[in-house]
PDB file of C-alpha atoms in Angstrom:
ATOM      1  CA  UNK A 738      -8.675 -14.001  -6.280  1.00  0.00           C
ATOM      2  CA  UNK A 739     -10.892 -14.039  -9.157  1.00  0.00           C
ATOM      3  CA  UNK A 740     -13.835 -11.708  -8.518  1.00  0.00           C
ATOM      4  CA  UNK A 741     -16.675 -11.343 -12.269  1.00  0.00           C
ATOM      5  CA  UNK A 742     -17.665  -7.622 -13.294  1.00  0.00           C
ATOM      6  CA  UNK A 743     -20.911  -7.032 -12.030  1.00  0.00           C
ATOM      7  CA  UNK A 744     -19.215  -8.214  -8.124  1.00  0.00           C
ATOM      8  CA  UNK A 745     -16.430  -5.937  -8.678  1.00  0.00           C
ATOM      9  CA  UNK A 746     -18.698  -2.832  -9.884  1.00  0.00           C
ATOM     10  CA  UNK A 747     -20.651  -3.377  -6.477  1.00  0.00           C
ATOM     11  CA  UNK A 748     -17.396  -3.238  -4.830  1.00  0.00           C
ATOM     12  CA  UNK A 749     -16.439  -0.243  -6.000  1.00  0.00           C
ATOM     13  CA  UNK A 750     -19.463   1.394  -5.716  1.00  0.00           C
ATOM     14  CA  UNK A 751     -19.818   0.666  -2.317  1.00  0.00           C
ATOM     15  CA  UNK A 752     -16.247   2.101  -1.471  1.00  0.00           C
ATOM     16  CA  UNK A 753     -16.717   5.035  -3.375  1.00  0.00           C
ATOM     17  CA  UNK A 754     -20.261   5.871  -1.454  1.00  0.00           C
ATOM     18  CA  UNK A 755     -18.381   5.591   1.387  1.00  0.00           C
ATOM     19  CA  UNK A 756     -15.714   7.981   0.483  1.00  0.00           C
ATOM     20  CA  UNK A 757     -17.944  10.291  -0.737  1.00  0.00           C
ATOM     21  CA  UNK A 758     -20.150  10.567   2.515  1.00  0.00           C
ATOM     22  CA  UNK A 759     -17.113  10.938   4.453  1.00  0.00           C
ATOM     23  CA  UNK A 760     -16.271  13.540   1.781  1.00  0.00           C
ATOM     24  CA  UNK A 761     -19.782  15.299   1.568  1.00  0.00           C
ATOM     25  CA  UNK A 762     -19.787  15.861   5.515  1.00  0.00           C
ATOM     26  CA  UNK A 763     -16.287  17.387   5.697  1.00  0.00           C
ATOM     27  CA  UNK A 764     -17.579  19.967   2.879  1.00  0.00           C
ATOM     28  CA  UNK A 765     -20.435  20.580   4.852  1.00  0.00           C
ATOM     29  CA  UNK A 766     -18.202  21.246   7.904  1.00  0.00           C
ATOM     30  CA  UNK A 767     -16.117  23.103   5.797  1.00  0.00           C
ATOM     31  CA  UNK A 768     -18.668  25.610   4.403  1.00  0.00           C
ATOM     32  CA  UNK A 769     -20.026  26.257   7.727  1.00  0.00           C
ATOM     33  CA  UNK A 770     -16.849  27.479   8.908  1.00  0.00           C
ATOM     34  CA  UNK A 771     -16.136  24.721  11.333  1.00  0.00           C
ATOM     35  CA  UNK A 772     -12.863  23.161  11.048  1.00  0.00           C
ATOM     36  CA  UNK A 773     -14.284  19.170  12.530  1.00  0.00           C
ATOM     37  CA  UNK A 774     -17.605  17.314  12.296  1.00  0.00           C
ATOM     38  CA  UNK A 775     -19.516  17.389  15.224  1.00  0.00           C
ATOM     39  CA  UNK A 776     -20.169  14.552  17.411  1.00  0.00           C
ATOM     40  CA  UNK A 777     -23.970  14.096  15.873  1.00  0.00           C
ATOM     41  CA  UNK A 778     -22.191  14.074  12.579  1.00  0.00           C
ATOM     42  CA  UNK A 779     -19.476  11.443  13.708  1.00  0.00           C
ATOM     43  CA  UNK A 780     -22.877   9.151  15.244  1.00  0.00           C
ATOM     44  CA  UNK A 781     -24.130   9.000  11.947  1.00  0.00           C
ATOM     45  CA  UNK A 782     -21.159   7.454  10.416  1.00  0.00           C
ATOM     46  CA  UNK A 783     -21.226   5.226  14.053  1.00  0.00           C
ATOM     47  CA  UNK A 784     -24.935   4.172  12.405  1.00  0.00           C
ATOM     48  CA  UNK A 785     -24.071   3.598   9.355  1.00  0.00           C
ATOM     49  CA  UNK A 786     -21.744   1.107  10.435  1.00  0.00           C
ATOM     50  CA  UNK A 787     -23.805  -0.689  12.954  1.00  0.00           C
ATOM     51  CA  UNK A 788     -26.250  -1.144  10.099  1.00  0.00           C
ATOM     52  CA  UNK A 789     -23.412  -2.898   7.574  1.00  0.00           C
ATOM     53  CA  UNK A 790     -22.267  -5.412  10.773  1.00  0.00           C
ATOM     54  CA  UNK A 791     -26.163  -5.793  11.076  1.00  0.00           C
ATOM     55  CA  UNK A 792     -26.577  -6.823   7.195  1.00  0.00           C
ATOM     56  CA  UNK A 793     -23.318  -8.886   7.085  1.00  0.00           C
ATOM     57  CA  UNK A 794     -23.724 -10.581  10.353  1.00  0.00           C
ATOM     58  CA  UNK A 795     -27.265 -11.099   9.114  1.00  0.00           C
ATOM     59  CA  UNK A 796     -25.856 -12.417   5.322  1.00  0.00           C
ATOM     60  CA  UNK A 797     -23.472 -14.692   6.953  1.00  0.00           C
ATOM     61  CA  UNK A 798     -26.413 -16.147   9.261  1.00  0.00           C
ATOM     62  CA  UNK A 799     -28.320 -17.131   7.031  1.00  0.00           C
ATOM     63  CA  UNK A 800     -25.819 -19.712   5.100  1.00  0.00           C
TER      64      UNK A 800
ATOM     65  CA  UNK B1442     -20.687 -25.066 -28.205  1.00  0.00           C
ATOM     66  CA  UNK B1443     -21.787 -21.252 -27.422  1.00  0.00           C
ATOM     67  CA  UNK B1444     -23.709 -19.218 -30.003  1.00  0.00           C
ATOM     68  CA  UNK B1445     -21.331 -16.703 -31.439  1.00  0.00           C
ATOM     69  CA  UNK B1446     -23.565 -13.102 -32.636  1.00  0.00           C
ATOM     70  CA  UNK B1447     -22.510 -10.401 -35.200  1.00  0.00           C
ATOM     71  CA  UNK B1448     -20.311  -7.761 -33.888  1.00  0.00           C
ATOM     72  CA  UNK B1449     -22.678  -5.293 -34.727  1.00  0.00           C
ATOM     73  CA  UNK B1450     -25.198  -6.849 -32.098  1.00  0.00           C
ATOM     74  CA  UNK B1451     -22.850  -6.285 -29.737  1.00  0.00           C
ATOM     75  CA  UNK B1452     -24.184  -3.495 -27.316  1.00  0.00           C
ATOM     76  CA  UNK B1453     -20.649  -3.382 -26.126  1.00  0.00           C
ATOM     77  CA  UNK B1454     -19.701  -2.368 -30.020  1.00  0.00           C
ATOM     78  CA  UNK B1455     -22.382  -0.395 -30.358  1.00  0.00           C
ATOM     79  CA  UNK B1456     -21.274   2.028 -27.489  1.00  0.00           C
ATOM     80  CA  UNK B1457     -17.816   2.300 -28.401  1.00  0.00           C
ATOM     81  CA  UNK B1458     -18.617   3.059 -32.181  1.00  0.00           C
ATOM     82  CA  UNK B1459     -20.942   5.559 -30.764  1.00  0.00           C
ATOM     83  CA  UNK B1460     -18.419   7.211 -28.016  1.00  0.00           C
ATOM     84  CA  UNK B1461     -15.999   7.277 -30.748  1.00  0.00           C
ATOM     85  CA  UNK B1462     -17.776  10.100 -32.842  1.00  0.00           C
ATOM     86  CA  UNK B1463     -16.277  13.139 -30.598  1.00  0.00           C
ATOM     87  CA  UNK B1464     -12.771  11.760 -31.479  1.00  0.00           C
ATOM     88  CA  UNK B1465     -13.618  12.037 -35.200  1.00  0.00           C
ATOM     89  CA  UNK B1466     -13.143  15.695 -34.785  1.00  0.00           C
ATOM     90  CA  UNK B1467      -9.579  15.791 -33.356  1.00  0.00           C
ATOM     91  CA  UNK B1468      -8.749  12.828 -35.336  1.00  0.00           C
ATOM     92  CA  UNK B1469      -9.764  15.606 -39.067  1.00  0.00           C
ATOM     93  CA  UNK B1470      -7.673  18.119 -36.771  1.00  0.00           C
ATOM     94  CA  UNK B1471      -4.970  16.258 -37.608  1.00  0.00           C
ATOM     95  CA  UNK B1472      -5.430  16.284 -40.836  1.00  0.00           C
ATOM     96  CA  UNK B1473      -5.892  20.073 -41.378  1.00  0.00           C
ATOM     97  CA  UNK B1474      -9.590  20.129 -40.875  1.00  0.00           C
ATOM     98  CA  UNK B1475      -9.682  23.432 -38.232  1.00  0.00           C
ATOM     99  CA  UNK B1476     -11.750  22.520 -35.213  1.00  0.00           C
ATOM    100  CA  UNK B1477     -12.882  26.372 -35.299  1.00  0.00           C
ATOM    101  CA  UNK B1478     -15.075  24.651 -38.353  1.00  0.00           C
ATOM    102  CA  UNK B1479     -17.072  22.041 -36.487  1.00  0.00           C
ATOM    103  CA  UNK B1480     -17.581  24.152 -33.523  1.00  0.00           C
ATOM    104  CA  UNK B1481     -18.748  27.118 -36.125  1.00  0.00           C
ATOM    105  CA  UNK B1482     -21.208  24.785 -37.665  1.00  0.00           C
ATOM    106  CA  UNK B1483     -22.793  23.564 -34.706  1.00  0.00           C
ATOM    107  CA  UNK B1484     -22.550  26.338 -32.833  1.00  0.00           C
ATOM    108  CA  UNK B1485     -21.254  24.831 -29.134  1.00  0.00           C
ATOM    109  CA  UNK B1486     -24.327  22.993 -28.257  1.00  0.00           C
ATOM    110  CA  UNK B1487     -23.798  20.966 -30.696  1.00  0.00           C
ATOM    111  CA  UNK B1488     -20.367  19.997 -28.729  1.00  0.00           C
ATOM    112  CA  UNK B1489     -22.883  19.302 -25.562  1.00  0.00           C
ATOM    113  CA  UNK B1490     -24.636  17.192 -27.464  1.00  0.00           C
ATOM    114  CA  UNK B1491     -21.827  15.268 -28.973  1.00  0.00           C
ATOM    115  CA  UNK B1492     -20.135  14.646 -25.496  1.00  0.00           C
ATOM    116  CA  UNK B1493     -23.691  13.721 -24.118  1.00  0.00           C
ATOM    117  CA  UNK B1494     -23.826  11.561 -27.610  1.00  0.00           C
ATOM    118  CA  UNK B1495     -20.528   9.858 -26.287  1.00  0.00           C
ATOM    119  CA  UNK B1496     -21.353   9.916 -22.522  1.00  0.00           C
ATOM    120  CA  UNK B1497     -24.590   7.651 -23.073  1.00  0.00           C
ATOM    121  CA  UNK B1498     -22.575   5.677 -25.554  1.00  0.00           C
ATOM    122  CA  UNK B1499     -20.080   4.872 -22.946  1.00  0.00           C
ATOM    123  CA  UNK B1500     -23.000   4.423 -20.234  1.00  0.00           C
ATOM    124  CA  UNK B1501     -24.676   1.662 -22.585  1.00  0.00           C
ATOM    125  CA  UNK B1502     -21.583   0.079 -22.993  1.00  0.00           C
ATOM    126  CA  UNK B1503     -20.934  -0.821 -19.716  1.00  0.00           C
ATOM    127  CA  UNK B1504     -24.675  -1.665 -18.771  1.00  0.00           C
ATOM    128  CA  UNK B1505     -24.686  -4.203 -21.550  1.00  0.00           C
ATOM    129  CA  UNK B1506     -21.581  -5.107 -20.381  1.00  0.00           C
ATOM    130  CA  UNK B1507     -21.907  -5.192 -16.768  1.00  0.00           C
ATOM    131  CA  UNK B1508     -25.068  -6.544 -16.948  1.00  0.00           C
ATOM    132  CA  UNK B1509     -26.073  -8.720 -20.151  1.00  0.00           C
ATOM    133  CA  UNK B1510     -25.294 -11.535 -21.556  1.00  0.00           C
ATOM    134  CA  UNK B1511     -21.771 -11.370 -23.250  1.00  0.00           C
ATOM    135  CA  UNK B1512     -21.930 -14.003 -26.388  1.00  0.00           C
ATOM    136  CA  UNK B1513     -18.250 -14.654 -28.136  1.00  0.00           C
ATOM    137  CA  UNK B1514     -17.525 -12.758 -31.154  1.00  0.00           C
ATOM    138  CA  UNK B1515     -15.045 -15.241 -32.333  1.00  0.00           C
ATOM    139  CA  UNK B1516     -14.899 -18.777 -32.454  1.00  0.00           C
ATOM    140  CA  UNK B1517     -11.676 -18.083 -30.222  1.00  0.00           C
ATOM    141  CA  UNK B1518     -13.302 -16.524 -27.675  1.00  0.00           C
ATOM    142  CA  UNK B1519     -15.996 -19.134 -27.859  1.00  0.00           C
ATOM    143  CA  UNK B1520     -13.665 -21.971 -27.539  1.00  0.00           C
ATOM    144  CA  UNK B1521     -11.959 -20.380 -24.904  1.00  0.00           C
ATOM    145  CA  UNK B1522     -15.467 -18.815 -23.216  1.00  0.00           C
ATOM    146  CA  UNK B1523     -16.442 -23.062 -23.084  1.00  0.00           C
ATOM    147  CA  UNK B1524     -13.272 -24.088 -21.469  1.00  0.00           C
ATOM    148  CA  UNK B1525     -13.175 -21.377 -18.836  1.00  0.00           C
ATOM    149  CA  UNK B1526     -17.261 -22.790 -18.427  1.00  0.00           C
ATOM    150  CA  UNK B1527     -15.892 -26.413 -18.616  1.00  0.00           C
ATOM    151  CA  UNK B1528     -12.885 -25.577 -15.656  1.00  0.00           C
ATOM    152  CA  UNK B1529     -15.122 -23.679 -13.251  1.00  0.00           C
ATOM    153  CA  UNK B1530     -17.524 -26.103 -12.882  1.00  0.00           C
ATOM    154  CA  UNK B1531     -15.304 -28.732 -11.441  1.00  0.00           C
ATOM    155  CA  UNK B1532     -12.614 -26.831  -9.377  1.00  0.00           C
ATOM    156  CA  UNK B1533      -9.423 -28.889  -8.700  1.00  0.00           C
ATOM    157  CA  UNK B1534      -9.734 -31.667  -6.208  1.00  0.00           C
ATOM    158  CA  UNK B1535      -8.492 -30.957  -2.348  1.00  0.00           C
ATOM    159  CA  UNK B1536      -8.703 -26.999  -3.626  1.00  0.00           C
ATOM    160  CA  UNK B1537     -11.246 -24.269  -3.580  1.00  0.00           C
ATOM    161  CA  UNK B1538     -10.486 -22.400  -6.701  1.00  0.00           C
ATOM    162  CA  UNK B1539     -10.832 -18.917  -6.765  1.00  0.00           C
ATOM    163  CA  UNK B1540     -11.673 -18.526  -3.317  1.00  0.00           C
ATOM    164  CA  UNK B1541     -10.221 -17.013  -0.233  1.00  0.00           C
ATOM    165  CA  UNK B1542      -7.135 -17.968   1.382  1.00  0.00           C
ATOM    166  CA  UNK B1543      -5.769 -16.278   5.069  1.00  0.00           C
ATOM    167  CA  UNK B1544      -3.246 -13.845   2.576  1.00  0.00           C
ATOM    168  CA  UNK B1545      -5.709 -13.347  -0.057  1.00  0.00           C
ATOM    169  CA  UNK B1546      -7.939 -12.136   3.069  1.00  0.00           C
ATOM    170  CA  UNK B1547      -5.204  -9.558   4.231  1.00  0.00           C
ATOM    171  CA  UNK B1548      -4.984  -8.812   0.520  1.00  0.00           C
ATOM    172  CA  UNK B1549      -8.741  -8.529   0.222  1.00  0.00           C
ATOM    173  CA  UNK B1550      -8.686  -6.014   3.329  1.00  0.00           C
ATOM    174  CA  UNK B1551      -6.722  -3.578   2.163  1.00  0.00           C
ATOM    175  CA  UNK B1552      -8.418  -3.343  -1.378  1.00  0.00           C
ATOM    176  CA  UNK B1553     -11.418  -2.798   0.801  1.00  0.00           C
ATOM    177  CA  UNK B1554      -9.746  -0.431   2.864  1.00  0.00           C
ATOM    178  CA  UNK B1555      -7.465   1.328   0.442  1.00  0.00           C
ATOM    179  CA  UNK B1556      -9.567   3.772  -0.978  1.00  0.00           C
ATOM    180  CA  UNK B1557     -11.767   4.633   1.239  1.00  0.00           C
ATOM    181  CA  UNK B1558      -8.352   5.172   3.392  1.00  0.00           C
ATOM    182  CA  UNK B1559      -6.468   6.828   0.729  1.00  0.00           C
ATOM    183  CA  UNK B1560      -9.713   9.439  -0.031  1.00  0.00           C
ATOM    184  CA  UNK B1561     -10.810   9.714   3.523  1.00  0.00           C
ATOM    185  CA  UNK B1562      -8.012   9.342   5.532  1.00  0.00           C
ATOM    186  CA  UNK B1563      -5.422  11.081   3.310  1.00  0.00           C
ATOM    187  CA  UNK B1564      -7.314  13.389   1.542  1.00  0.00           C
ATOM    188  CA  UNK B1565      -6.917  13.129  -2.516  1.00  0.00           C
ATOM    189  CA  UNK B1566      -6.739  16.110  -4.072  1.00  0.00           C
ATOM    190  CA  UNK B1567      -7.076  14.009  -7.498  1.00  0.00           C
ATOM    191  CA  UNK B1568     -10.894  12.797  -6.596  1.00  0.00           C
ATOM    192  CA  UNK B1569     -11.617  16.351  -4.760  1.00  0.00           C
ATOM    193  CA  UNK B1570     -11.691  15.100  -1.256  1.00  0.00           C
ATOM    194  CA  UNK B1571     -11.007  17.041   1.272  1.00  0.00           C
ATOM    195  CA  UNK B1572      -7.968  16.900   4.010  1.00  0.00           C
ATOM    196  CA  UNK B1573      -9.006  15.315   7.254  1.00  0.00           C
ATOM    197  CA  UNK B1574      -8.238  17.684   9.942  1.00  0.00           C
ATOM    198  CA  UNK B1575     -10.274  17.686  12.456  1.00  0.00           C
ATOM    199  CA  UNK B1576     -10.165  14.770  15.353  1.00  0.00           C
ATOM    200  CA  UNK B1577     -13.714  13.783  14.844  1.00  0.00           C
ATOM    201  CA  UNK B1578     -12.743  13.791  11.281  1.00  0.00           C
ATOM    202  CA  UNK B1579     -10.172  11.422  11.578  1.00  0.00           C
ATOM    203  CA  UNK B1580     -12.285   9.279  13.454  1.00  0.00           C
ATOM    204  CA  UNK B1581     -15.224   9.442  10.966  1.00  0.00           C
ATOM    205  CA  UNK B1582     -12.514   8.261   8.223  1.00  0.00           C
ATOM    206  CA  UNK B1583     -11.948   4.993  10.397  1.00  0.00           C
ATOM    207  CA  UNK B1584     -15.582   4.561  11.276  1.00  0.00           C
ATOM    208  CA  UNK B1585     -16.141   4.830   7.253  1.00  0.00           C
ATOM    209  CA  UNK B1586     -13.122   2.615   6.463  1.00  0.00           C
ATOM    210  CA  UNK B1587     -14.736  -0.112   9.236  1.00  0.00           C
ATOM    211  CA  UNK B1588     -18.450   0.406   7.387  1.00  0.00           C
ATOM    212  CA  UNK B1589     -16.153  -0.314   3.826  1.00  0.00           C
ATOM    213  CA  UNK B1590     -14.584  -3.844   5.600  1.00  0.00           C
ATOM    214  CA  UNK B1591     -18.141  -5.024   5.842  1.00  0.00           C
ATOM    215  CA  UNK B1592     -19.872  -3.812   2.927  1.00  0.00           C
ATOM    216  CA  UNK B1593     -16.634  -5.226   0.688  1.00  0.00           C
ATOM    217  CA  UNK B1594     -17.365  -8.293   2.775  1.00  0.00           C
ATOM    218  CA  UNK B1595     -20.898  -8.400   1.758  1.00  0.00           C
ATOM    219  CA  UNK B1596     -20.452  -7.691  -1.789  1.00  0.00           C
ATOM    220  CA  UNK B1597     -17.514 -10.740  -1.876  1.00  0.00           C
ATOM    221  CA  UNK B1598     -19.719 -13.608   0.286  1.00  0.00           C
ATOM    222  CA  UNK B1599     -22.565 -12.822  -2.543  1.00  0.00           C
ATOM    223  CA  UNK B1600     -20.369 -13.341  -5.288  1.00  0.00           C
ATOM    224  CA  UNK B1601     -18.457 -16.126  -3.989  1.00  0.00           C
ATOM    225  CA  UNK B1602     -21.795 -18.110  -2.992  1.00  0.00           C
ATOM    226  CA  UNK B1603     -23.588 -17.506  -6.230  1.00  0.00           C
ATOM    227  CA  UNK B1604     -20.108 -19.048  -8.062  1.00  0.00           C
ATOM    228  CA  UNK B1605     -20.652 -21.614  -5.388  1.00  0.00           C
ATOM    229  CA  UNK B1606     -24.294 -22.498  -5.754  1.00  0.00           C
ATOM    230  CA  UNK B1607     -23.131 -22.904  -9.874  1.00  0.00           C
ATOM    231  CA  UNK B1608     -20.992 -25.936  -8.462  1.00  0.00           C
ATOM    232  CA  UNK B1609     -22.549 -29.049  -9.690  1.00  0.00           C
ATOM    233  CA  UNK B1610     -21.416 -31.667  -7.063  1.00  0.00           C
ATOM    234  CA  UNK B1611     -23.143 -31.126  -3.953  1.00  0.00           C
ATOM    235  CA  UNK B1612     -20.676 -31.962  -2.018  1.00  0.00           C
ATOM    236  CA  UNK B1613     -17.699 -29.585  -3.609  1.00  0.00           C
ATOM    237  CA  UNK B1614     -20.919 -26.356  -2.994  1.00  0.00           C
ATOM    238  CA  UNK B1615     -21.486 -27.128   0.490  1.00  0.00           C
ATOM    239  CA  UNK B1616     -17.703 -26.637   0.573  1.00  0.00           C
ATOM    240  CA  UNK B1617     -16.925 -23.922  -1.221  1.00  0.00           C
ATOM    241  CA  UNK B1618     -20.310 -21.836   0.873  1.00  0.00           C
ATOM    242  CA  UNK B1619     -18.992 -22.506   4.265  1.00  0.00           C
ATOM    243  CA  UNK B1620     -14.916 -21.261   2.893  1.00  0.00           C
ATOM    244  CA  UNK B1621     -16.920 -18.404   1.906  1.00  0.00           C
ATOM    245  CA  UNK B1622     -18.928 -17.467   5.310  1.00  0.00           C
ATOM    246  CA  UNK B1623     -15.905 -18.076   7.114  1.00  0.00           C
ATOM    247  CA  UNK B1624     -14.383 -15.542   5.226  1.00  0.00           C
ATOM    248  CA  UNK B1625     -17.056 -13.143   5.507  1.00  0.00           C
ATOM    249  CA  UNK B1626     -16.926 -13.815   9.218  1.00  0.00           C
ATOM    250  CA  UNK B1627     -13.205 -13.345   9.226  1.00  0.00           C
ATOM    251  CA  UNK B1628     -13.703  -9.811   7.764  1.00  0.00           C
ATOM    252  CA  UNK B1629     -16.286  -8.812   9.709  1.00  0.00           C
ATOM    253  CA  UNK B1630     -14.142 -10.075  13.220  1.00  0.00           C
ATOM    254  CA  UNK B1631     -11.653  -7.880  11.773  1.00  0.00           C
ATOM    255  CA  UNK B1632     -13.536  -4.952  11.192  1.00  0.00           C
ATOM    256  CA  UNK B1633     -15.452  -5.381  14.452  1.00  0.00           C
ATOM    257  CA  UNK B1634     -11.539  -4.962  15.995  1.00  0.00           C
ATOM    258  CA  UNK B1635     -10.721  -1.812  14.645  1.00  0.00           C
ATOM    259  CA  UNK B1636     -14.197  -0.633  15.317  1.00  0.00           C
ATOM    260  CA  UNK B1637     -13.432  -1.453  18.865  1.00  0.00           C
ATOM    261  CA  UNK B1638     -10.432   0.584  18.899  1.00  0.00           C
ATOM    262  CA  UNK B1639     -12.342   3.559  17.278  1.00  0.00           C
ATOM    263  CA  UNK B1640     -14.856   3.629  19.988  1.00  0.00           C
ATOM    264  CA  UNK B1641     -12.001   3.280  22.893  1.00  0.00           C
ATOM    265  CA  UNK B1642     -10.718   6.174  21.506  1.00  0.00           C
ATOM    266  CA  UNK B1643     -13.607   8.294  21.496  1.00  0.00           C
ATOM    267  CA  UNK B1644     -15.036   7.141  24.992  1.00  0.00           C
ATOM    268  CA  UNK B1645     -10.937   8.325  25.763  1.00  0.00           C
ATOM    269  CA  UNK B1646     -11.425  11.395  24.443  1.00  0.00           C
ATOM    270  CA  UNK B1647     -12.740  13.523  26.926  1.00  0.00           C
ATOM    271  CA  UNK B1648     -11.029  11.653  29.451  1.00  0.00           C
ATOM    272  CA  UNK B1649      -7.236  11.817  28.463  1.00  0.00           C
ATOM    273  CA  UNK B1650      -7.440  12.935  25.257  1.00  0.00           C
ATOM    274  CA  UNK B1651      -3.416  12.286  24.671  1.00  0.00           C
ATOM    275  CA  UNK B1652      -4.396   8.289  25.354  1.00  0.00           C
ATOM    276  CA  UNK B1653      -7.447   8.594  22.654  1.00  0.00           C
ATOM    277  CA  UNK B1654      -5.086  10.425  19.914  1.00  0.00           C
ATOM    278  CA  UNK B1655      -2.910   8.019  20.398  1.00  0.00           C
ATOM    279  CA  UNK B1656      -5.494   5.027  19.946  1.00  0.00           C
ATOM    280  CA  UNK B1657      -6.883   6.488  17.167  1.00  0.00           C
ATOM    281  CA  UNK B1658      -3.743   6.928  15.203  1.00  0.00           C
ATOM    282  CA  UNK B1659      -2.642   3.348  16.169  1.00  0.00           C
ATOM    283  CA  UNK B1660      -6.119   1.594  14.808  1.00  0.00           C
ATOM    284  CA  UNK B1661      -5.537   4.397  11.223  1.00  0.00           C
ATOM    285  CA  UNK B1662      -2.221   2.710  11.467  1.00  0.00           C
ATOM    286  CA  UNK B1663      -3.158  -0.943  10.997  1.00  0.00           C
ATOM    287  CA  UNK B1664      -5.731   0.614   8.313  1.00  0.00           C
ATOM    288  CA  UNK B1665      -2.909   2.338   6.646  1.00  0.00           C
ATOM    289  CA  UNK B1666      -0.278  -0.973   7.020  1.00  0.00           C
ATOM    290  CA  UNK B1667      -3.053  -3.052   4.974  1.00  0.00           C
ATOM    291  CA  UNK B1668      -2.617  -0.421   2.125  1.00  0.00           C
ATOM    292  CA  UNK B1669       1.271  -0.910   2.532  1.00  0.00           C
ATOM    293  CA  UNK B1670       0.614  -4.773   2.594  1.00  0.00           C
ATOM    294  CA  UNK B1671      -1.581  -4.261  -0.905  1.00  0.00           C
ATOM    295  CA  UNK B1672       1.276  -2.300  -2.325  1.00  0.00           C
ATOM    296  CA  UNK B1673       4.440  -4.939  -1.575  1.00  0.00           C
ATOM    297  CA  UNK B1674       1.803  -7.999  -2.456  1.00  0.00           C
ATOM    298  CA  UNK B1675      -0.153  -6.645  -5.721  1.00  0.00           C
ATOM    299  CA  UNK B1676       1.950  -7.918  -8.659  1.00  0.00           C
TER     300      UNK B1676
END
């Protein structure tokens, strides 16, 4: 599949915010001693995924 | 026929000729100049500013890039630049060109999955991400690899629908938009599975927790078999 530049950039920025959420919260974890994320910590990724089937759903809706 | 500009107009050229300064110096290294002597003259910030020099070059010359208009430098490219314009406007009859077929969509998956599965799932010690260890770490990794399904899907449906809307037979756009939101909407069933299993696995949790570890690792598995699918398929 043929995808241009600018599409591809958004891609992987958009993976690589990901990651580095995921990434920043384990540090977190980590420098506090704790060896797992905490439930409130796991809800927030829970959000932030209810919010991109929101905007998708949303995206493909209105086509 | 496309205007072609001088190279030197180029914002692409521009940056590179600038990023290129800082390998000047190791490029005289070779040659006998000592290195000691640059960094005597200027003294180490002047390094800084030389990498920061180069940095912004290389910044600028993926904005322009990226983001403006990319003329032809060559009547080659220009030629070619007006046939690639020429063949995208009218896409092969009984086809879709360039959009998503039920592999590509596997294929498209695991690109969208792969790295944030690789860094969050895996750990990579190459971009400094930490190991997973924890259960509600693994399961964070998923719910991030779901969130990556959809926001890949979002980024895709917007590029494939403005390529669509620069379709000049009506009839060929209308086409080409609805392969596209049925793609989305693929993706997003997909995700909205494996999000599914996440959550069974944490309600499990603090039921039978051997039932949730075991749901968890089977929805990372199908996560993780995309990646495998993206490694046999990716020429």
């Amino acid at each position: 599949m043929k995808i241009d530049v600018n599409t591809g950039l958004q891609l992987l920025t958009a993976l690589l915010t990901q990651a580095n959420q995921l990434a920043v919260a384990v540090k977190t974890a980590r420098a506090q001693g704790r060896e797992d994320l905490t439930d409130e910590e796991v809800d927030s990724f829970v959000g932030s995924d209810d919010a991109a089937r929101a905007k998708l759903q949303a995206q493909i809706d209105a086509l | 026929m496309l205007d072609i500009i001088k190279k030197l107009d180029s914002g692409t050229i521009r940056g590179l000729i600038v990023a290129t300064i800082p390998l000047l110096v190791l490029i005289g290294s070779l040659f006998g100049v000592d290195e000691a002597v640059f960094k005597a003259s200027l003294e180490g910030w002047g390094e800084k500013l030389v990498a920061l020099v180069s940095l912004a070059g290389v910044a600028w010359a993926a904005y322009a890039r990226v983001f403006k208009p990319t003329p032809p430098l060559t009547e080659q490219a220009a030629q070619a630049t007006q046939a690639m314009l020429q063949k995208q406007a009218s896409p092969p009859a009984g086809k879709q060109g360039g959009f998503v077929r039920a592999g590509m969509l596997a294929l498209i998956l695991a690109l969208s999955v792969a790295l944030p599965a690789i860094v969050g799932l895996q750990g990579c010690s190459v971009l400094g991400a930490p190991q997973l260890q924890g259960w509600n770490e693994r399961l964070a990794g998923g719910y991030s690899s779901v969130t990556a399904v959809r926001q890949t899907a979002s980024v895709l449906l917007e590029g494939k629908v403005r390529a669509a809307r620069a379709i000049a037979d009506p009839g060929a756009q209308e086409k080409a938009i609805a392969a596209a939101k049925a793609d989305a909407q693929n993706l997003q069933d997909q995700a909205d599975k494996a999000r599914e299993g996440l959550d069974v696995a944490r309600t499990l949790r603090d039921v039978n927790f051997g039932d949730a570890d075991a749901r968890l690792a089977s929805t990372l598995r199908v996560l993780e078999a995309l990646q495998a699918y993206l490694a046999k398929e990716t020429p």
